[in-house]
Amino acid sequence: MVGFGLAYGGAGAVFWTSLARVASSWVISPVLGALVSFLVYKCIRRFVYSARNPGQAAAAAAPIAVFLGVTGISFAAFPLSKSFPIALAQALGCGTVGAVLVYNLIRKQLGHLLEKSASSHSEPQESNTQTKNLGLLSDVAGPKGTQLEIVYGVFGYMQVLSACFMSFAHGGNDVSNAIGPLAGALSILQGGASSAEIVIPNDVLAWGGFGIVAGLLIWGYRVIATIGKKITELTPTRGFAAEFAAASVVLFASKLALPISATHTLVGAVMGVGFARGLNSVRAETVREIVTSWAVTIPVGASLAVLYTWILTKLLSFIL
């Protein structure tokens, strides 16, 4: 966008104040994602891993997390009423329904393990630490045996939901980035350039959704491997913390109309759960490569936009 503006209208055609907001979000979003994921993962270690029965604690924490996530999405993205009290009540109702469904799912799928952990007295005592005098940032040893199987089972289901949450937030922000220039051009063609509200046809939105899904199918596996394996070692609890934190940050930014990068935020969130285990748990070489690629894409994108603008301008002047 900046490259096109510079090529077509010069420096005066670029709204530098808006650009500064966007550029600052590129730095703030991964930092914020790392901070939130760090705190989420530390909460899991403090209130689940250090519990007398980690499996039961995980099963109790899962509906609470779903309640918060569904309530937040319902209230921020799907306001069912223009009245604040009614919209809040409806969002709380949706969150309650989601929490009940997840509670029943966990009890149905992992009930036999939960009963086994509740009836067994030796394993919880061996696999847990004393919870007295433990702070949020204290290092807590993880559960073992059946307890670990339950915790990973619960957060395995939770990570499916957090991935859906992240996908929703990603579509609400990054797909909007792609459709934004097209929507602006269509608004001009339809004579609505002076209007503050841009009406986007549903078929245009559908093409944006199709494009992001096609890209995921064709090239997504390469990015999946980088984020999932090359930054830090991920488990269901760490993956949930990273996705839940990143999705929350991206959704909040979308609500503020900030076009941040969901990938930047998620990478920062993955680094955050790595830092929660120690600085050596994050592969510095991979992080350097990612940050370098972020920096390179900005001037390269601007240069290509200038080049394409020049070529298309010459072609159109020749044809017309």
PDB file of C-alpha atoms in Angstrom:
ATOM      1  CA  MET A   1       0.000   0.000   0.000  1.00  0.00           C
ATOM      2  CA  VAL A   2       2.785   2.453   0.881  1.00  0.00           C
ATOM      3  CA  GLY A   3       4.744   1.567  -2.255  1.00  0.00           C
ATOM      4  CA  PHE A   4       1.730   2.197  -4.465  1.00  0.00           C
ATOM      5  CA  GLY A   5       0.987   5.483  -2.706  1.00  0.00           C
ATOM      6  CA  LEU A   6       4.567   6.696  -3.144  1.00  0.00           C
ATOM      7  CA  ALA A   7       4.662   5.688  -6.809  1.00  0.00           C
ATOM      8  CA  TYR A   8       1.310   7.166  -7.722  1.00  0.00           C
ATOM      9  CA  GLY A   9       0.913  10.213  -5.494  1.00  0.00           C
ATOM     10  CA  GLY A  10       4.240  10.838  -3.832  1.00  0.00           C
ATOM     11  CA  ALA A  11       4.933  11.195  -0.115  1.00  0.00           C
ATOM     12  CA  GLY A  12       1.818  13.323   0.360  1.00  0.00           C
ATOM     13  CA  ALA A  13      -0.425  10.450  -0.686  1.00  0.00           C
ATOM     14  CA  VAL A  14       0.575   8.343   2.333  1.00  0.00           C
ATOM     15  CA  PHE A  15      -1.134   8.914   5.675  1.00  0.00           C
ATOM     16  CA  TRP A  16       1.995   8.616   7.781  1.00  0.00           C
ATOM     17  CA  THR A  17       0.172   8.831  11.106  1.00  0.00           C
ATOM     18  CA  SER A  18      -1.931   5.788  10.290  1.00  0.00           C
ATOM     19  CA  LEU A  19       1.181   4.016   9.030  1.00  0.00           C
ATOM     20  CA  ALA A  20       2.940   4.728  12.331  1.00  0.00           C
ATOM     21  CA  ARG A  21       0.067   3.070  14.213  1.00  0.00           C
ATOM     22  CA  VAL A  22       0.290   0.004  12.000  1.00  0.00           C
ATOM     23  CA  ALA A  23       4.081  -0.212  12.224  1.00  0.00           C
ATOM     24  CA  SER A  24       4.017   0.129  16.004  1.00  0.00           C
ATOM     25  CA  SER A  25       1.520  -2.731  16.189  1.00  0.00           C
ATOM     26  CA  TRP A  26       4.033  -4.995  14.411  1.00  0.00           C
ATOM     27  CA  VAL A  27       6.339  -4.549  17.381  1.00  0.00           C
ATOM     28  CA  ILE A  28       3.725  -4.391  20.124  1.00  0.00           C
ATOM     29  CA  SER A  29       1.672  -7.433  19.015  1.00  0.00           C
ATOM     30  CA  PRO A  30       4.404 -10.124  19.311  1.00  0.00           C
ATOM     31  CA  VAL A  31       5.579  -8.623  22.604  1.00  0.00           C
ATOM     32  CA  LEU A  32       2.027  -8.562  23.934  1.00  0.00           C
ATOM     33  CA  GLY A  33       1.402 -12.088  22.624  1.00  0.00           C
ATOM     34  CA  ALA A  34       4.542 -13.314  24.405  1.00  0.00           C
ATOM     35  CA  LEU A  35       3.547 -11.599  27.655  1.00  0.00           C
ATOM     36  CA  VAL A  36      -0.020 -12.966  27.661  1.00  0.00           C
ATOM     37  CA  SER A  37       1.045 -16.519  26.725  1.00  0.00           C
ATOM     38  CA  PHE A  38       3.751 -16.405  29.400  1.00  0.00           C
ATOM     39  CA  LEU A  39       1.135 -15.534  32.031  1.00  0.00           C
ATOM     40  CA  VAL A  40      -1.403 -18.094  30.737  1.00  0.00           C
ATOM     41  CA  TYR A  41       1.162 -20.897  30.797  1.00  0.00           C
ATOM     42  CA  LYS A  42       2.406 -19.889  34.244  1.00  0.00           C
ATOM     43  CA  CYS A  43      -1.201 -19.969  35.472  1.00  0.00           C
ATOM     44  CA  ILE A  44      -1.569 -23.499  34.096  1.00  0.00           C
ATOM     45  CA  ARG A  45       1.602 -24.613  35.863  1.00  0.00           C
ATOM     46  CA  ARG A  46       0.621 -22.877  39.082  1.00  0.00           C
ATOM     47  CA  PHE A  47      -3.034 -23.897  39.357  1.00  0.00           C
ATOM     48  CA  VAL A  48      -3.050 -27.203  37.434  1.00  0.00           C
ATOM     49  CA  TYR A  49       0.416 -28.758  37.683  1.00  0.00           C
ATOM     50  CA  SER A  50       0.841 -27.887  41.376  1.00  0.00           C
ATOM     51  CA  ALA A  51      -2.656 -29.046  42.394  1.00  0.00           C
ATOM     52  CA  ARG A  52      -3.061 -32.118  44.602  1.00  0.00           C
ATOM     53  CA  ASN A  53      -4.797 -33.805  41.681  1.00  0.00           C
ATOM     54  CA  PRO A  54      -3.629 -32.184  38.399  1.00  0.00           C
ATOM     55  CA  GLY A  55      -6.044 -34.244  36.286  1.00  0.00           C
ATOM     56  CA  GLN A  56      -9.076 -33.061  38.242  1.00  0.00           C
ATOM     57  CA  ALA A  57      -7.705 -29.499  38.234  1.00  0.00           C
ATOM     58  CA  ALA A  58      -7.306 -29.576  34.428  1.00  0.00           C
ATOM     59  CA  ALA A  59     -10.842 -30.913  34.005  1.00  0.00           C
ATOM     60  CA  ALA A  60     -12.136 -28.110  36.225  1.00  0.00           C
ATOM     61  CA  ALA A  61     -10.084 -25.389  34.487  1.00  0.00           C
ATOM     62  CA  ALA A  62     -11.116 -26.332  30.938  1.00  0.00           C
ATOM     63  CA  PRO A  63     -14.793 -25.212  31.201  1.00  0.00           C
ATOM     64  CA  ILE A  64     -13.642 -21.939  32.786  1.00  0.00           C
ATOM     65  CA  ALA A  65     -11.294 -21.232  29.860  1.00  0.00           C
ATOM     66  CA  VAL A  66     -14.035 -22.099  27.352  1.00  0.00           C
ATOM     67  CA  PHE A  67     -16.495 -19.880  29.210  1.00  0.00           C
ATOM     68  CA  LEU A  68     -14.090 -16.923  29.023  1.00  0.00           C
ATOM     69  CA  GLY A  69     -13.215 -17.533  25.363  1.00  0.00           C
ATOM     70  CA  VAL A  70     -16.768 -18.047  24.094  1.00  0.00           C
ATOM     71  CA  THR A  71     -18.086 -15.135  26.140  1.00  0.00           C
ATOM     72  CA  GLY A  72     -15.356 -12.867  24.776  1.00  0.00           C
ATOM     73  CA  ILE A  73     -15.968 -13.880  21.166  1.00  0.00           C
ATOM     74  CA  SER A  74     -19.741 -13.592  21.516  1.00  0.00           C
ATOM     75  CA  PHE A  75     -19.577 -10.159  23.089  1.00  0.00           C
ATOM     76  CA  ALA A  76     -16.812  -8.675  20.920  1.00  0.00           C
ATOM     77  CA  ALA A  77     -17.586 -10.210  17.537  1.00  0.00           C
ATOM     78  CA  PHE A  78     -21.269 -11.110  17.649  1.00  0.00           C
ATOM     79  CA  PRO A  79     -23.117  -8.435  19.612  1.00  0.00           C
ATOM     80  CA  LEU A  80     -26.601  -9.930  19.691  1.00  0.00           C
ATOM     81  CA  SER A  81     -28.199  -6.728  20.950  1.00  0.00           C
ATOM     82  CA  LYS A  82     -27.467  -3.006  20.848  1.00  0.00           C
ATOM     83  CA  SER A  83     -28.278  -2.785  24.540  1.00  0.00           C
ATOM     84  CA  PHE A  84     -25.133  -3.405  26.598  1.00  0.00           C
ATOM     85  CA  PRO A  85     -26.818  -5.317  29.475  1.00  0.00           C
ATOM     86  CA  ILE A  86     -28.718  -7.587  27.070  1.00  0.00           C
ATOM     87  CA  ALA A  87     -25.654  -8.196  24.877  1.00  0.00           C
ATOM     88  CA  LEU A  88     -23.584  -9.026  27.952  1.00  0.00           C
ATOM     89  CA  ALA A  89     -26.233 -11.413  29.254  1.00  0.00           C
ATOM     90  CA  GLN A  90     -26.468 -13.147  25.873  1.00  0.00           C
ATOM     91  CA  ALA A  91     -22.672 -13.467  25.676  1.00  0.00           C
ATOM     92  CA  LEU A  92     -22.576 -14.945  29.182  1.00  0.00           C
ATOM     93  CA  GLY A  93     -25.302 -17.392  28.137  1.00  0.00           C
ATOM     94  CA  CYS A  94     -23.282 -18.508  25.098  1.00  0.00           C
ATOM     95  CA  GLY A  95     -20.204 -18.922  27.289  1.00  0.00           C
ATOM     96  CA  THR A  96     -22.171 -21.013  29.771  1.00  0.00           C
ATOM     97  CA  VAL A  97     -23.460 -23.307  27.022  1.00  0.00           C
ATOM     98  CA  GLY A  98     -19.925 -23.780  25.684  1.00  0.00           C
ATOM     99  CA  ALA A  99     -18.571 -24.540  29.151  1.00  0.00           C
ATOM    100  CA  VAL A 100     -21.281 -27.137  29.814  1.00  0.00           C
ATOM    101  CA  LEU A 101     -20.634 -28.864  26.477  1.00  0.00           C
ATOM    102  CA  VAL A 102     -16.887 -29.061  27.109  1.00  0.00           C
ATOM    103  CA  TYR A 103     -17.450 -30.285  30.666  1.00  0.00           C
ATOM    104  CA  ASN A 104     -19.684 -33.102  29.423  1.00  0.00           C
ATOM    105  CA  LEU A 105     -17.213 -33.971  26.628  1.00  0.00           C
ATOM    106  CA  ILE A 106     -14.293 -34.260  29.033  1.00  0.00           C
ATOM    107  CA  ARG A 107     -16.295 -36.356  31.489  1.00  0.00           C
ATOM    108  CA  LYS A 108     -17.426 -38.645  28.677  1.00  0.00           C
ATOM    109  CA  GLN A 109     -14.012 -39.126  27.046  1.00  0.00           C
ATOM    110  CA  LEU A 110     -11.760 -39.056  30.106  1.00  0.00           C
ATOM    111  CA  GLY A 111     -14.152 -40.049  32.876  1.00  0.00           C
ATOM    112  CA  HIS A 112     -12.509 -43.429  33.471  1.00  0.00           C
ATOM    113  CA  LEU A 113      -9.111 -41.799  33.954  1.00  0.00           C
ATOM    114  CA  LEU A 114     -10.569 -39.135  36.227  1.00  0.00           C
ATOM    115  CA  GLU A 115     -12.183 -41.812  38.410  1.00  0.00           C
ATOM    116  CA  LYS A 116      -8.913 -43.716  38.514  1.00  0.00           C
ATOM    117  CA  SER A 117      -6.983 -40.632  39.571  1.00  0.00           C
ATOM    118  CA  ALA A 118      -9.567 -39.776  42.221  1.00  0.00           C
ATOM    119  CA  SER A 119      -9.472 -43.273  43.742  1.00  0.00           C
ATOM    120  CA  SER A 120      -5.687 -43.547  43.655  1.00  0.00           C
ATOM    121  CA  HIS A 121      -3.850 -41.920  46.551  1.00  0.00           C
ATOM    122  CA  SER A 122      -0.277 -42.884  45.849  1.00  0.00           C
ATOM    123  CA  GLU A 123       0.291 -41.321  42.410  1.00  0.00           C
ATOM    124  CA  PRO A 124      -0.923 -37.810  43.165  1.00  0.00           C
ATOM    125  CA  GLN A 125       1.281 -37.688  46.249  1.00  0.00           C
ATOM    126  CA  GLU A 126       4.330 -38.799  44.256  1.00  0.00           C
ATOM    127  CA  SER A 127       3.775 -36.547  41.260  1.00  0.00           C
ATOM    128  CA  ASN A 128       2.820 -33.273  42.888  1.00  0.00           C
ATOM    129  CA  THR A 129       4.608 -30.632  44.862  1.00  0.00           C
ATOM    130  CA  GLN A 130       3.395 -28.752  47.880  1.00  0.00           C
ATOM    131  CA  THR A 131       1.278 -25.763  46.852  1.00  0.00           C
ATOM    132  CA  LYS A 132       2.067 -23.684  49.903  1.00  0.00           C
ATOM    133  CA  ASN A 133       4.122 -20.564  49.329  1.00  0.00           C
ATOM    134  CA  LEU A 134       4.094 -21.047  45.558  1.00  0.00           C
ATOM    135  CA  GLY A 135       3.946 -17.851  43.524  1.00  0.00           C
ATOM    136  CA  LEU A 136       2.706 -17.403  39.982  1.00  0.00           C
ATOM    137  CA  LEU A 137       6.242 -17.384  38.581  1.00  0.00           C
ATOM    138  CA  SER A 138       7.501 -20.298  40.691  1.00  0.00           C
ATOM    139  CA  ASP A 139       8.963 -23.263  38.854  1.00  0.00           C
ATOM    140  CA  VAL A 140       6.627 -26.247  39.298  1.00  0.00           C
ATOM    141  CA  ALA A 141       7.387 -29.841  38.358  1.00  0.00           C
ATOM    142  CA  GLY A 142       4.879 -31.380  35.958  1.00  0.00           C
ATOM    143  CA  PRO A 143       2.629 -34.350  36.703  1.00  0.00           C
ATOM    144  CA  LYS A 144       3.492 -37.908  35.686  1.00  0.00           C
ATOM    145  CA  GLY A 145       1.761 -41.136  34.770  1.00  0.00           C
ATOM    146  CA  THR A 146      -2.029 -41.102  34.724  1.00  0.00           C
ATOM    147  CA  GLN A 147      -2.130 -37.500  35.877  1.00  0.00           C
ATOM    148  CA  LEU A 148      -0.041 -36.377  32.902  1.00  0.00           C
ATOM    149  CA  GLU A 149      -2.239 -38.435  30.563  1.00  0.00           C
ATOM    150  CA  ILE A 150      -5.348 -36.694  31.884  1.00  0.00           C
ATOM    151  CA  VAL A 151      -3.824 -33.203  31.713  1.00  0.00           C
ATOM    152  CA  TYR A 152      -2.622 -33.726  28.142  1.00  0.00           C
ATOM    153  CA  GLY A 153      -5.951 -35.308  27.210  1.00  0.00           C
ATOM    154  CA  VAL A 154      -7.931 -32.352  28.549  1.00  0.00           C
ATOM    155  CA  PHE A 155      -5.698 -29.757  26.926  1.00  0.00           C
ATOM    156  CA  GLY A 156      -5.638 -31.777  23.722  1.00  0.00           C
ATOM    157  CA  TYR A 157      -9.359 -31.097  23.383  1.00  0.00           C
ATOM    158  CA  MET A 158      -8.815 -27.546  24.548  1.00  0.00           C
ATOM    159  CA  GLN A 159      -6.154 -26.965  21.915  1.00  0.00           C
ATOM    160  CA  VAL A 160      -8.609 -27.914  19.170  1.00  0.00           C
ATOM    161  CA  LEU A 161     -10.896 -25.176  20.471  1.00  0.00           C
ATOM    162  CA  SER A 162      -8.033 -22.697  20.872  1.00  0.00           C
ATOM    163  CA  ALA A 163      -6.961 -23.424  17.273  1.00  0.00           C
ATOM    164  CA  CYS A 164     -10.513 -22.625  16.142  1.00  0.00           C
ATOM    165  CA  PHE A 165     -10.372 -19.460  18.250  1.00  0.00           C
ATOM    166  CA  MET A 166      -7.053 -18.512  16.624  1.00  0.00           C
ATOM    167  CA  SER A 167      -8.435 -19.268  13.150  1.00  0.00           C
ATOM    168  CA  PHE A 168     -11.415 -17.029  13.834  1.00  0.00           C
ATOM    169  CA  ALA A 169      -9.176 -14.199  15.025  1.00  0.00           C
ATOM    170  CA  HIS A 170      -6.827 -14.731  12.072  1.00  0.00           C
ATOM    171  CA  GLY A 171      -9.703 -14.491   9.618  1.00  0.00           C
ATOM    172  CA  GLY A 172     -11.028 -11.408  11.356  1.00  0.00           C
ATOM    173  CA  ASN A 173      -7.702  -9.623  10.935  1.00  0.00           C
ATOM    174  CA  ASP A 174      -5.433 -11.007   8.215  1.00  0.00           C
ATOM    175  CA  VAL A 175      -8.160 -11.777   5.664  1.00  0.00           C
ATOM    176  CA  SER A 176      -9.445  -8.276   6.293  1.00  0.00           C
ATOM    177  CA  ASN A 177      -5.976  -6.977   5.403  1.00  0.00           C
ATOM    178  CA  ALA A 178      -6.213  -8.685   2.017  1.00  0.00           C
ATOM    179  CA  ILE A 179      -9.784  -7.581   1.309  1.00  0.00           C
ATOM    180  CA  GLY A 180      -9.188  -3.982   2.472  1.00  0.00           C
ATOM    181  CA  PRO A 181      -7.562  -2.657  -0.740  1.00  0.00           C
ATOM    182  CA  LEU A 182     -10.158  -4.436  -2.882  1.00  0.00           C
ATOM    183  CA  ALA A 183     -13.013  -3.044  -0.794  1.00  0.00           C
ATOM    184  CA  GLY A 184     -11.587   0.472  -1.087  1.00  0.00           C
ATOM    185  CA  ALA A 185     -11.319   0.162  -4.880  1.00  0.00           C
ATOM    186  CA  LEU A 186     -14.856  -1.206  -5.178  1.00  0.00           C
ATOM    187  CA  SER A 187     -16.147   1.648  -3.034  1.00  0.00           C
ATOM    188  CA  ILE A 188     -14.599   4.172  -5.443  1.00  0.00           C
ATOM    189  CA  LEU A 189     -16.045   2.369  -8.468  1.00  0.00           C
ATOM    190  CA  GLN A 190     -19.483   2.406  -6.841  1.00  0.00           C
ATOM    191  CA  GLY A 191     -19.233   6.128  -6.059  1.00  0.00           C
ATOM    192  CA  GLY A 192     -18.910   5.724  -2.321  1.00  0.00           C
ATOM    193  CA  ALA A 193     -15.404   7.107  -1.901  1.00  0.00           C
ATOM    194  CA  SER A 194     -16.610   9.912   0.371  1.00  0.00           C
ATOM    195  CA  SER A 195     -18.533   7.550   2.645  1.00  0.00           C
ATOM    196  CA  ALA A 196     -16.893   6.516   5.908  1.00  0.00           C
ATOM    197  CA  GLU A 197     -18.646   3.135   5.791  1.00  0.00           C
ATOM    198  CA  ILE A 198     -17.528   0.607   3.177  1.00  0.00           C
ATOM    199  CA  VAL A 199     -20.071  -2.017   2.153  1.00  0.00           C
ATOM    200  CA  ILE A 200     -18.328  -5.269   1.183  1.00  0.00           C
ATOM    201  CA  PRO A 201     -20.275  -7.786  -0.945  1.00  0.00           C
ATOM    202  CA  ASN A 202     -20.505 -11.279   0.493  1.00  0.00           C
ATOM    203  CA  ASP A 203     -18.959 -12.837  -2.605  1.00  0.00           C
ATOM    204  CA  VAL A 204     -15.830 -10.700  -2.083  1.00  0.00           C
ATOM    205  CA  LEU A 205     -15.597 -11.959   1.498  1.00  0.00           C
ATOM    206  CA  ALA A 206     -16.075 -15.520   0.237  1.00  0.00           C
ATOM    207  CA  TRP A 207     -13.158 -15.128  -2.178  1.00  0.00           C
ATOM    208  CA  GLY A 208     -10.985 -13.915   0.678  1.00  0.00           C
ATOM    209  CA  GLY A 209     -11.933 -16.945   2.746  1.00  0.00           C
ATOM    210  CA  PHE A 210     -11.281 -19.242  -0.202  1.00  0.00           C
ATOM    211  CA  GLY A 211      -7.868 -17.684  -0.747  1.00  0.00           C
ATOM    212  CA  ILE A 212      -6.708 -18.158   2.836  1.00  0.00           C
ATOM    213  CA  VAL A 213      -7.896 -21.783   2.919  1.00  0.00           C
ATOM    214  CA  ALA A 214      -6.213 -22.519  -0.429  1.00  0.00           C
ATOM    215  CA  GLY A 215      -2.979 -21.000   0.814  1.00  0.00           C
ATOM    216  CA  LEU A 216      -3.162 -23.121   3.952  1.00  0.00           C
ATOM    217  CA  LEU A 217      -3.630 -26.288   1.895  1.00  0.00           C
ATOM    218  CA  ILE A 218      -0.784 -25.524  -0.532  1.00  0.00           C
ATOM    219  CA  TRP A 219       1.924 -23.767   1.505  1.00  0.00           C
ATOM    220  CA  GLY A 220       0.632 -23.825   5.065  1.00  0.00           C
ATOM    221  CA  TYR A 221       2.499 -26.972   6.062  1.00  0.00           C
ATOM    222  CA  ARG A 222       5.835 -25.152   5.842  1.00  0.00           C
ATOM    223  CA  VAL A 223       4.758 -22.428   8.279  1.00  0.00           C
ATOM    224  CA  ILE A 224       3.080 -25.045  10.488  1.00  0.00           C
ATOM    225  CA  ALA A 225       6.400 -26.900  10.774  1.00  0.00           C
ATOM    226  CA  THR A 226       8.298 -23.712  11.636  1.00  0.00           C
ATOM    227  CA  ILE A 227       5.916 -22.475  14.321  1.00  0.00           C
ATOM    228  CA  GLY A 228       5.035 -25.922  15.684  1.00  0.00           C
ATOM    229  CA  LYS A 229       8.509 -27.455  15.881  1.00  0.00           C
ATOM    230  CA  LYS A 230      11.385 -25.050  15.264  1.00  0.00           C
ATOM    231  CA  ILE A 231      10.838 -22.271  17.820  1.00  0.00           C
ATOM    232  CA  THR A 232      10.371 -24.279  21.021  1.00  0.00           C
ATOM    233  CA  GLU A 233       9.081 -27.688  22.078  1.00  0.00           C
ATOM    234  CA  LEU A 234       5.289 -27.612  22.320  1.00  0.00           C
ATOM    235  CA  THR A 235       2.938 -29.820  24.336  1.00  0.00           C
ATOM    236  CA  PRO A 236      -0.880 -29.584  24.530  1.00  0.00           C
ATOM    237  CA  THR A 237      -0.671 -27.220  27.511  1.00  0.00           C
ATOM    238  CA  ARG A 238       1.946 -24.981  25.871  1.00  0.00           C
ATOM    239  CA  GLY A 239       0.168 -25.019  22.537  1.00  0.00           C
ATOM    240  CA  PHE A 240      -3.120 -24.069  24.191  1.00  0.00           C
ATOM    241  CA  ALA A 241      -1.483 -21.218  26.116  1.00  0.00           C
ATOM    242  CA  ALA A 242       0.132 -19.839  22.938  1.00  0.00           C
ATOM    243  CA  GLU A 243      -2.998 -20.073  20.769  1.00  0.00           C
ATOM    244  CA  PHE A 244      -5.386 -18.783  23.420  1.00  0.00           C
ATOM    245  CA  ALA A 245      -3.128 -15.815  24.180  1.00  0.00           C
ATOM    246  CA  ALA A 246      -2.464 -14.967  20.524  1.00  0.00           C
ATOM    247  CA  ALA A 247      -6.138 -15.231  19.577  1.00  0.00           C
ATOM    248  CA  SER A 248      -7.127 -12.947  22.449  1.00  0.00           C
ATOM    249  CA  VAL A 249      -4.585 -10.309  21.412  1.00  0.00           C
ATOM    250  CA  VAL A 250      -5.534 -10.463  17.710  1.00  0.00           C
ATOM    251  CA  LEU A 251      -9.265 -10.316  18.442  1.00  0.00           C
ATOM    252  CA  PHE A 252      -8.733  -7.317  20.711  1.00  0.00           C
ATOM    253  CA  ALA A 253      -6.691  -5.591  17.977  1.00  0.00           C
ATOM    254  CA  SER A 254      -9.379  -6.336  15.392  1.00  0.00           C
ATOM    255  CA  LYS A 255     -11.932  -4.719  17.681  1.00  0.00           C
ATOM    256  CA  LEU A 256      -9.696  -1.614  17.718  1.00  0.00           C
ATOM    257  CA  ALA A 257      -9.391  -1.729  13.886  1.00  0.00           C
ATOM    258  CA  LEU A 258      -5.626  -2.345  14.071  1.00  0.00           C
ATOM    259  CA  PRO A 259      -4.382  -4.460  11.116  1.00  0.00           C
ATOM    260  CA  ILE A 260      -1.768  -6.434  13.026  1.00  0.00           C
ATOM    261  CA  SER A 261      -0.284  -9.691  11.830  1.00  0.00           C
ATOM    262  CA  ALA A 262      -1.737 -12.796  13.445  1.00  0.00           C
ATOM    263  CA  THR A 263       1.464 -14.638  12.540  1.00  0.00           C
ATOM    264  CA  HIS A 264       3.604 -12.038  14.344  1.00  0.00           C
ATOM    265  CA  THR A 265       1.418 -12.381  17.413  1.00  0.00           C
ATOM    266  CA  LEU A 266       1.390 -16.181  17.397  1.00  0.00           C
ATOM    267  CA  VAL A 267       5.156 -16.388  16.963  1.00  0.00           C
ATOM    268  CA  GLY A 268       5.526 -14.051  19.926  1.00  0.00           C
ATOM    269  CA  ALA A 269       3.086 -16.185  21.927  1.00  0.00           C
ATOM    270  CA  VAL A 270       5.015 -19.387  21.148  1.00  0.00           C
ATOM    271  CA  MET A 271       8.191 -17.638  22.266  1.00  0.00           C
ATOM    272  CA  GLY A 272       6.381 -16.588  25.450  1.00  0.00           C
ATOM    273  CA  VAL A 273       5.636 -20.163  26.513  1.00  0.00           C
ATOM    274  CA  GLY A 274       9.239 -21.017  25.689  1.00  0.00           C
ATOM    275  CA  PHE A 275      10.517 -18.199  27.904  1.00  0.00           C
ATOM    276  CA  ALA A 276       8.242 -19.498  30.667  1.00  0.00           C
ATOM    277  CA  ARG A 277      10.411 -22.641  30.698  1.00  0.00           C
ATOM    278  CA  GLY A 278      13.703 -20.741  30.468  1.00  0.00           C
ATOM    279  CA  LEU A 279      15.572 -18.609  27.946  1.00  0.00           C
ATOM    280  CA  ASN A 280      17.417 -21.636  26.578  1.00  0.00           C
ATOM    281  CA  SER A 281      14.108 -23.262  25.606  1.00  0.00           C
ATOM    282  CA  VAL A 282      13.692 -20.884  22.630  1.00  0.00           C
ATOM    283  CA  ARG A 283      15.803 -21.526  19.537  1.00  0.00           C
ATOM    284  CA  ALA A 284      17.485 -18.184  18.922  1.00  0.00           C
ATOM    285  CA  GLU A 285      18.545 -19.082  15.371  1.00  0.00           C
ATOM    286  CA  THR A 286      14.968 -19.705  14.248  1.00  0.00           C
ATOM    287  CA  VAL A 287      13.785 -16.488  15.905  1.00  0.00           C
ATOM    288  CA  ARG A 288      16.509 -14.504  14.119  1.00  0.00           C
ATOM    289  CA  GLU A 289      15.466 -15.960  10.770  1.00  0.00           C
ATOM    290  CA  ILE A 290      11.804 -15.099  11.405  1.00  0.00           C
ATOM    291  CA  VAL A 291      12.516 -11.522  12.518  1.00  0.00           C
ATOM    292  CA  THR A 292      14.857 -10.999   9.549  1.00  0.00           C
ATOM    293  CA  SER A 293      12.157 -12.197   7.165  1.00  0.00           C
ATOM    294  CA  TRP A 294       9.683  -9.769   8.748  1.00  0.00           C
ATOM    295  CA  ALA A 295      12.077  -6.877   8.199  1.00  0.00           C
ATOM    296  CA  VAL A 296      12.918  -7.896   4.616  1.00  0.00           C
ATOM    297  CA  THR A 297       9.321  -8.250   3.460  1.00  0.00           C
ATOM    298  CA  ILE A 298       8.547  -4.568   4.137  1.00  0.00           C
ATOM    299  CA  PRO A 299      10.994  -2.960   1.655  1.00  0.00           C
ATOM    300  CA  VAL A 300      10.579  -5.835  -0.803  1.00  0.00           C
ATOM    301  CA  GLY A 301       6.797  -5.436  -0.772  1.00  0.00           C
ATOM    302  CA  ALA A 302       7.082  -1.675  -1.258  1.00  0.00           C
ATOM    303  CA  SER A 303       9.601  -2.082  -4.106  1.00  0.00           C
ATOM    304  CA  LEU A 304       7.421  -4.614  -5.924  1.00  0.00           C
ATOM    305  CA  ALA A 305       4.400  -2.337  -5.540  1.00  0.00           C
ATOM    306  CA  VAL A 306       6.361   0.545  -7.118  1.00  0.00           C
ATOM    307  CA  LEU A 307       7.514  -1.724  -9.952  1.00  0.00           C
ATOM    308  CA  TYR A 308       4.038  -3.132 -10.660  1.00  0.00           C
ATOM    309  CA  THR A 309       2.508   0.344 -10.529  1.00  0.00           C
ATOM    310  CA  TRP A 310       5.050   1.643 -13.049  1.00  0.00           C
ATOM    311  CA  ILE A 311       4.500  -1.341 -15.384  1.00  0.00           C
ATOM    312  CA  LEU A 312       0.696  -1.141 -15.236  1.00  0.00           C
ATOM    313  CA  THR A 313       0.733   2.630 -15.720  1.00  0.00           C
ATOM    314  CA  LYS A 314       2.878   2.270 -18.841  1.00  0.00           C
ATOM    315  CA  LEU A 315       0.705  -0.541 -20.207  1.00  0.00           C
ATOM    316  CA  LEU A 316      -2.540   1.342 -19.618  1.00  0.00           C
ATOM    317  CA  SER A 317      -1.184   4.525 -21.204  1.00  0.00           C
ATOM    318  CA  PHE A 318      -0.052   2.504 -24.228  1.00  0.00           C
ATOM    319  CA  ILE A 319      -3.399   0.671 -24.601  1.00  0.00           C
ATOM    320  CA  LEU A 320      -5.622   3.679 -23.969  1.00  0.00           C
TER     321      LEU A 320
END
